[in-house]
Short mmCIF file of C-alpha atoms in Angstrom, two decimals:
data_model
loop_
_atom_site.label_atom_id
_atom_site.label_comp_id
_atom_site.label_asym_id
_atom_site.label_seq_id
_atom_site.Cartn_x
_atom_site.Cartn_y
_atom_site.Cartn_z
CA UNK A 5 0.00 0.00 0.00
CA UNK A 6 1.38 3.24 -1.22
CA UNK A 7 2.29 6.24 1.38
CA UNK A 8 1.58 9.38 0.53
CA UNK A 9 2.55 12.59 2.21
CA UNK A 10 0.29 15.05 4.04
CA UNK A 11 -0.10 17.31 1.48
CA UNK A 12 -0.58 15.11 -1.01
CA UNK A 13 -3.67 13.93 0.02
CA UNK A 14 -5.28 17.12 1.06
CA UNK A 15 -4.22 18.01 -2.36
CA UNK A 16 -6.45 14.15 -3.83
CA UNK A 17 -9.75 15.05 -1.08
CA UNK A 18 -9.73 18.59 -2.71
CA UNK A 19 -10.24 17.57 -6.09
CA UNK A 20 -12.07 14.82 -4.53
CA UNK A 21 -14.47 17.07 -3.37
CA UNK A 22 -14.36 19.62 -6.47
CA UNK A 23 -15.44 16.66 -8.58
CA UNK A 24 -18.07 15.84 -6.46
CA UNK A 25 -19.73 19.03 -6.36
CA UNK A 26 -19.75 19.20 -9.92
CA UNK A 27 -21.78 16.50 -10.31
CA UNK A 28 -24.29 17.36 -7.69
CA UNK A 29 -26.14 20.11 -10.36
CA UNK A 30 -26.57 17.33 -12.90
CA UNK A 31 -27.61 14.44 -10.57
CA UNK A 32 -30.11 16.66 -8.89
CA UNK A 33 -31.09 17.14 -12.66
CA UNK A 34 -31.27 13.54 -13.14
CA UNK A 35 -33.27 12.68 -9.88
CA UNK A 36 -36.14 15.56 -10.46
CA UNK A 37 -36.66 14.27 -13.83
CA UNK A 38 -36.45 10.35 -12.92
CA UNK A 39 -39.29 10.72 -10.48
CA UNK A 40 -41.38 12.96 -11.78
CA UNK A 41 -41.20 11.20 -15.46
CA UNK A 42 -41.69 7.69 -13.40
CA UNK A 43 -45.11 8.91 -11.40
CA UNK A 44 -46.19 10.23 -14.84
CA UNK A 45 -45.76 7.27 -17.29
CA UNK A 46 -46.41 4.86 -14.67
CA UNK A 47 -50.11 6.60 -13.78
CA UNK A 48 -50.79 7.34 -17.49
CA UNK A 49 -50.20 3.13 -17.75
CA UNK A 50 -52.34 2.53 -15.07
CA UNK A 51 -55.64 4.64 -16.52
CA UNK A 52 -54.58 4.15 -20.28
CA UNK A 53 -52.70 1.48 -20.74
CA UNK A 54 -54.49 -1.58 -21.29
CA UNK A 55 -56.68 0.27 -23.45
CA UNK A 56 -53.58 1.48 -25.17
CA UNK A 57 -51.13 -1.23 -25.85
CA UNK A 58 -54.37 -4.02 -26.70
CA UNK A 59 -53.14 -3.75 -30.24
CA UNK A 60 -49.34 -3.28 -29.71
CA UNK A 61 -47.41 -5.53 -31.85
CA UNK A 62 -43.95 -5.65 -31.31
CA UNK A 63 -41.56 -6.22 -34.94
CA UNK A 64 -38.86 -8.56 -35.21
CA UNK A 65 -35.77 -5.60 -35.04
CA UNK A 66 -37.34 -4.11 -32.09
CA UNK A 67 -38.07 -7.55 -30.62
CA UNK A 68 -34.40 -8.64 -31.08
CA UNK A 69 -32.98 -5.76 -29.54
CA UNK A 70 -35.38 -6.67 -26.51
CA UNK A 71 -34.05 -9.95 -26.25
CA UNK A 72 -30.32 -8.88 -26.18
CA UNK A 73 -30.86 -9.16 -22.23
CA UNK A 74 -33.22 -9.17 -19.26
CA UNK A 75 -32.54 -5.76 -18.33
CA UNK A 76 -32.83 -4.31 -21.89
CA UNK A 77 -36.85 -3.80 -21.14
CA UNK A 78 -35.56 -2.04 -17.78
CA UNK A 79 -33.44 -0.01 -19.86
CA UNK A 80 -35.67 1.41 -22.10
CA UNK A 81 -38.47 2.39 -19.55
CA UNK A 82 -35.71 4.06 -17.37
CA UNK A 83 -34.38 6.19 -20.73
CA UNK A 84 -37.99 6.49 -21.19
CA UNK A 85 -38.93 8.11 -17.86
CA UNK A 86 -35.80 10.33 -17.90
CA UNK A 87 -37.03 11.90 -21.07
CA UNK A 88 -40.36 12.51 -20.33
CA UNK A 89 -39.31 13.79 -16.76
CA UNK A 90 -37.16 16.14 -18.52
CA UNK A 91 -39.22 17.74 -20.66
CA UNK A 92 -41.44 17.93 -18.14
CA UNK A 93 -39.45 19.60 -16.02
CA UNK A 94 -37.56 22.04 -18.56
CA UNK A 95 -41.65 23.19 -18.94
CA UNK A 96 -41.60 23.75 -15.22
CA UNK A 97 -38.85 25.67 -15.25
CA UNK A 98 -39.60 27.70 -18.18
CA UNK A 99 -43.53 28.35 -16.19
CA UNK A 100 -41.73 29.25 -13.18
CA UNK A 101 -39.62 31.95 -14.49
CA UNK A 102 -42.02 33.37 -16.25
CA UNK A 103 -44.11 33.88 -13.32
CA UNK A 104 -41.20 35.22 -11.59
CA UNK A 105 -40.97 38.08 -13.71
CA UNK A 106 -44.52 38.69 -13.97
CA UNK A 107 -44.43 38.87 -10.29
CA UNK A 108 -41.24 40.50 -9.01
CA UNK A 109 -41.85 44.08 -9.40
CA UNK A 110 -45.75 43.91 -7.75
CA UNK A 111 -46.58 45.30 -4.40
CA UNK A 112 -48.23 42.75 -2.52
CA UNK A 113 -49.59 45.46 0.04
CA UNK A 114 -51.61 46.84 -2.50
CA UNK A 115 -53.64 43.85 -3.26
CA UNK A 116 -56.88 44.33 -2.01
CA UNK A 117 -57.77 40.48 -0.98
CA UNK A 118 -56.34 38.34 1.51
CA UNK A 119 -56.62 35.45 -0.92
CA UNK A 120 -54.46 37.55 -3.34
CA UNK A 121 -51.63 38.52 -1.12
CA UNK A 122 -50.97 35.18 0.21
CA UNK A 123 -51.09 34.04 -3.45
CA UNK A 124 -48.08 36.64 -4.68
CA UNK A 125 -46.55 36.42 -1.11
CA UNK A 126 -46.00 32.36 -2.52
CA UNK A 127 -45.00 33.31 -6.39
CA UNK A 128 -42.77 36.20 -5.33
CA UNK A 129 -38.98 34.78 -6.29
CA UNK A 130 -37.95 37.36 -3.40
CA UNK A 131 -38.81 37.29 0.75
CA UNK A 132 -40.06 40.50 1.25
CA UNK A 133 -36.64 41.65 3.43
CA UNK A 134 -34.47 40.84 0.67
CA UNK A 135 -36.63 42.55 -1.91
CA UNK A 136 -36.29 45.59 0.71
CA UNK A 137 -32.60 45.18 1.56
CA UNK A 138 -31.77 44.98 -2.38
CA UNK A 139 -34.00 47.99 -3.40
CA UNK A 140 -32.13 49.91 -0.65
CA UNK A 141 -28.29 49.04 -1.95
CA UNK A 142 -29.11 49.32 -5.33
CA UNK A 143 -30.41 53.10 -4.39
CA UNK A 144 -27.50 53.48 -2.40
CA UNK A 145 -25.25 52.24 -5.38
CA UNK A 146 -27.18 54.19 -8.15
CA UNK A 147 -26.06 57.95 -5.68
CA UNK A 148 -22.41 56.49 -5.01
CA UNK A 149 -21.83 55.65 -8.75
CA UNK A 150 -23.59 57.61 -10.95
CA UNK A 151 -22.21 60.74 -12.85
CA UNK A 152 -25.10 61.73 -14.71
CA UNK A 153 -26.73 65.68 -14.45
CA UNK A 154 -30.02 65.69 -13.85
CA UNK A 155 -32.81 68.81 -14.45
CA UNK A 156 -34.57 67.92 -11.29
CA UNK A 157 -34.47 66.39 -7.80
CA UNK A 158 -37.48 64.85 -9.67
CA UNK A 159 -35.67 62.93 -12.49
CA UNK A 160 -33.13 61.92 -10.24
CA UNK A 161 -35.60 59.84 -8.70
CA UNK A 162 -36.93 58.45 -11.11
CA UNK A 163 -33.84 56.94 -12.59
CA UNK A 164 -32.97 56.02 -9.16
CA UNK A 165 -36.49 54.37 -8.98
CA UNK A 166 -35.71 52.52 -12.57
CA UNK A 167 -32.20 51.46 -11.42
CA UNK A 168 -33.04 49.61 -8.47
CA UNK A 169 -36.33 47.75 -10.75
CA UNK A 170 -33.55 46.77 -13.12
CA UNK A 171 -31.41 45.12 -10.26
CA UNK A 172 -34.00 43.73 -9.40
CA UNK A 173 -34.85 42.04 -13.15
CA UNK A 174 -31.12 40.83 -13.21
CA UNK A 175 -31.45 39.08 -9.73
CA UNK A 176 -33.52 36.52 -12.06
CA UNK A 177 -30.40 36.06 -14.68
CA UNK A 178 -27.46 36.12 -12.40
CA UNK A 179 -27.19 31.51 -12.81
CA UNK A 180 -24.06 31.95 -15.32
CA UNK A 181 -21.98 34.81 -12.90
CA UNK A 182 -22.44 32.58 -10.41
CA UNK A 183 -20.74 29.36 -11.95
CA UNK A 184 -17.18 28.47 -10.68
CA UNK A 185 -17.86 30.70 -6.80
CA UNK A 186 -18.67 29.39 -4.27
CA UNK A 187 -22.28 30.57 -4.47
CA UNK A 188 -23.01 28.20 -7.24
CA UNK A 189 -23.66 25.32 -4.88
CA UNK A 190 -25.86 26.56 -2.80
CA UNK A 191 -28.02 28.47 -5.38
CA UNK A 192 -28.11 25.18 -7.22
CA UNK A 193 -29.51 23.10 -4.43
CA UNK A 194 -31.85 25.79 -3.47
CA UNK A 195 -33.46 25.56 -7.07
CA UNK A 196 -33.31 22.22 -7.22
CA UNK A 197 -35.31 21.58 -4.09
CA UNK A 198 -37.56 23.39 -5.27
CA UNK A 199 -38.02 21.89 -8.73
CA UNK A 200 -38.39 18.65 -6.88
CA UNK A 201 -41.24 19.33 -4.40
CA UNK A 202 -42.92 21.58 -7.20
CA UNK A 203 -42.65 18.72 -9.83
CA UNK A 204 -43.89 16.41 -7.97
CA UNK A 205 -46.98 18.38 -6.48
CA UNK A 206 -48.40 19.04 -9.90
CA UNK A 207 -48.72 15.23 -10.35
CA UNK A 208 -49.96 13.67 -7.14
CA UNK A 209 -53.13 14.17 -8.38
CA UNK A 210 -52.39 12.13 -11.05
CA UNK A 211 -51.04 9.78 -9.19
CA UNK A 212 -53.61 9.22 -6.36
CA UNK A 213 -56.17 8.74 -9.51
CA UNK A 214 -54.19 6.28 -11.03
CA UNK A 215 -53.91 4.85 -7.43
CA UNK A 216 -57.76 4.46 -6.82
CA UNK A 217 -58.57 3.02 -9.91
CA UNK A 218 -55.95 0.53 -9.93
CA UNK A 219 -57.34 -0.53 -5.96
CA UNK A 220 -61.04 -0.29 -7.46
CA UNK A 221 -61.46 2.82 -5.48
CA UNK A 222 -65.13 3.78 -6.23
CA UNK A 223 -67.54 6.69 -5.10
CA UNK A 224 -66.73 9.25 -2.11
CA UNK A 225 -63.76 7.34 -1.25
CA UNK A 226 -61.98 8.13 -4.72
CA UNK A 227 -63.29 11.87 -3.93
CA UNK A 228 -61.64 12.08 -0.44
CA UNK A 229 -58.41 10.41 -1.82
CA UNK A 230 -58.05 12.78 -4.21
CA UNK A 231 -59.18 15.83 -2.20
CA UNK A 232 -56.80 14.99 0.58
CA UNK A 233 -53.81 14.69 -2.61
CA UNK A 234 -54.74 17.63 -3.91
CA UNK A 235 -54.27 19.37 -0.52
CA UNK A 236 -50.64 17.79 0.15
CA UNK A 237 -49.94 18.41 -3.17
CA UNK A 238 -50.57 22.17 -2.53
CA UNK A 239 -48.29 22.39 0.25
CA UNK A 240 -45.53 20.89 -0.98
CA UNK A 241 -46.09 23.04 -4.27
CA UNK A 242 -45.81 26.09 -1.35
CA UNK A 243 -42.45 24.10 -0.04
CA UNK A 244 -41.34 24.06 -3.92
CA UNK A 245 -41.73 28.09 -4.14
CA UNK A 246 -40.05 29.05 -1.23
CA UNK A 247 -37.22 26.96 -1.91
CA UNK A 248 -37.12 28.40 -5.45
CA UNK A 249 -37.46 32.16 -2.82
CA UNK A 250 -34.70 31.21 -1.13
CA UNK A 251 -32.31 30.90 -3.95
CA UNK A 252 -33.08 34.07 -5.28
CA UNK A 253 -33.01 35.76 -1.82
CA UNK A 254 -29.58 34.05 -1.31
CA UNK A 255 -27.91 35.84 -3.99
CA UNK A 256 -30.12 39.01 -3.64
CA UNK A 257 -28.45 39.69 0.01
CA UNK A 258 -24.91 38.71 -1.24
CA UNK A 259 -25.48 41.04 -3.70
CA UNK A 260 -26.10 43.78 -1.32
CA UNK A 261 -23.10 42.64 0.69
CA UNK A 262 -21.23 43.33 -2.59
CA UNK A 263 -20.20 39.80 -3.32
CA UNK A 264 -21.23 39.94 -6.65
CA UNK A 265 -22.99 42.29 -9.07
CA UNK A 266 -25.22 42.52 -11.42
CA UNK A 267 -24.84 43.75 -14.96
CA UNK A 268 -26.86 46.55 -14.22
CA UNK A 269 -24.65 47.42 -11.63
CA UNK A 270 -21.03 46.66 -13.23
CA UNK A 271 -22.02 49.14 -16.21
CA UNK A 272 -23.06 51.96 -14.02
CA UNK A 273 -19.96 51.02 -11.78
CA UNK A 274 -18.03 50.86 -15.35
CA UNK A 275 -19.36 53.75 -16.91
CA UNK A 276 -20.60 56.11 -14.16
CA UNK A 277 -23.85 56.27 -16.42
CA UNK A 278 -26.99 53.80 -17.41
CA UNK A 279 -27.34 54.40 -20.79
CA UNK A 280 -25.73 54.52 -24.00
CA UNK A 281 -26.47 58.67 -24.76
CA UNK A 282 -25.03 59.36 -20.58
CA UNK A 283 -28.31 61.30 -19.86
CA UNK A 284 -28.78 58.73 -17.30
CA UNK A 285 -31.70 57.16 -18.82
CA UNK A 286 -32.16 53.28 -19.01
CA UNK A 287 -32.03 52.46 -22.86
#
């Protein structure tokens, strides 16, 4: 058995560990879409299938390529829930950052209905003290940095107003500054959490349908079985967006610490000015 030195080896569990972690993005990937494409196809079977595959006919190439091994059939359905689970989930995604932008510049206190405010308060990508926090720095960093003249106190704050909404925006695009720090990881796991619970929420429903018919559940018991899904399912979705909250408020207070900055804020840093003709204007 081979020696090595002290140094050596906290030189191997470093790179060791650097490996690791960049793998842990794509296997989070890889577990999100497993699951989620596994409760799909596999309920979809349960109500459809038979009706489905009565008629199936499998040809002789596809039939050989079966019988290449036992695990060949478990194979295919694994590739098979991985792709549906990922487009799935790149859909997800796709719906959830939409809504984040629709949502991030809104003023929850001005909705007028309870049932309103909590639903923004769960969309929001932002907790409302690191929305607060970030709106303050960025104001802070607009006076500090900026060289543009203005006609009026009244202009002033109104570019000061349109500054800190377009930190804000970036907060949403800031995933590729972050790769290679050391806030990658923890963004990543955030987000991932997230897509997890939220994934899976959306098709519990599913599920505990394809559940009661397979067990013959008939009547008021399917109802309640599916009532009391639906409202598990809606409270993990509610775990799913504050997880997705948290990574967004993780790197909105790190970048009011000044760990990192947004492009809005590295051109007016840059530049001393927001837009292109240095009247201060956002182009």
């Amino acid at each position: 058995m081979a020696i090595y030195p002290v140094p050596v080896l906290a030189v191997f569990e470093a790179e060791r560990r650097h490996m690791l972690a960049s793998l842990m993005p794509g296997l989070r990937s890889l577990r999100a879409a497993f699951l989620t494409g596994a409760l799909l196809l596999g309920s979809l079977y349960v109500l459809f299938g038979a009706e489905w595959t009565k008629d199936v006919r499998v040809r002789a190439p596809a039939r050989t390529i079966i019988e290449l091994s036992p695990y060949v059939p478990i194979g295919l359905l694994a590739l098979a829930c991985l792709l549906v689970g990922s487009l799935y989930m790149t859909s997800l995604e796709g719906l959830v950052d939409f809504v984040h932008r629709r949502c991030l510049l809104v003023d929850q206190a001005k909705k007028r209905t309870r049932v309103a405010r909590r639903v923004l308060r769960a969309v929001a990508p932002l907790s409302v003290s690191a929305r607060a926090r970030i709106t303050v720095e960025a104001k802070h960093f607009f006076d500090e940095h900026s060289k543009a003249t203005w006609v009026d106190n009244e202009a002033a704050v109104v570019a000061r107003e349109a500054f800190a909404c377009q930190v804000l925006a970036d907060l949403l695009w800031l995933e590729g500054k972050l790769a290679g720090s050391s806030l990658e990881s923890p963004y990543d796991q955030y987000r991932s959490e997230g897509e997890l619970r939220l994934g899976t929420a959306l098709v519990l429903p599913l599920v505990a349908g394809a559940t009661g018919y397979a067990l013959h559940v008939r009547g008021w018991y399917l109802v309640l079985l599916v009532g009391v899904t639906v409202l598990v399912a809606l409270k993990l979705a509610d775990y799913g967006l504050y997880y997705f909250k948290r990574a967004h408020s993780f790197v909105a207070h790190h970048v009011s610490d000044g760990t990192i900055l947004t492009p809005s804020m590295e051109t007016l840093r840059r530049t001393g000015y927001l837009g292109s003709d240095r009247s201060g204007n956002l182009d």
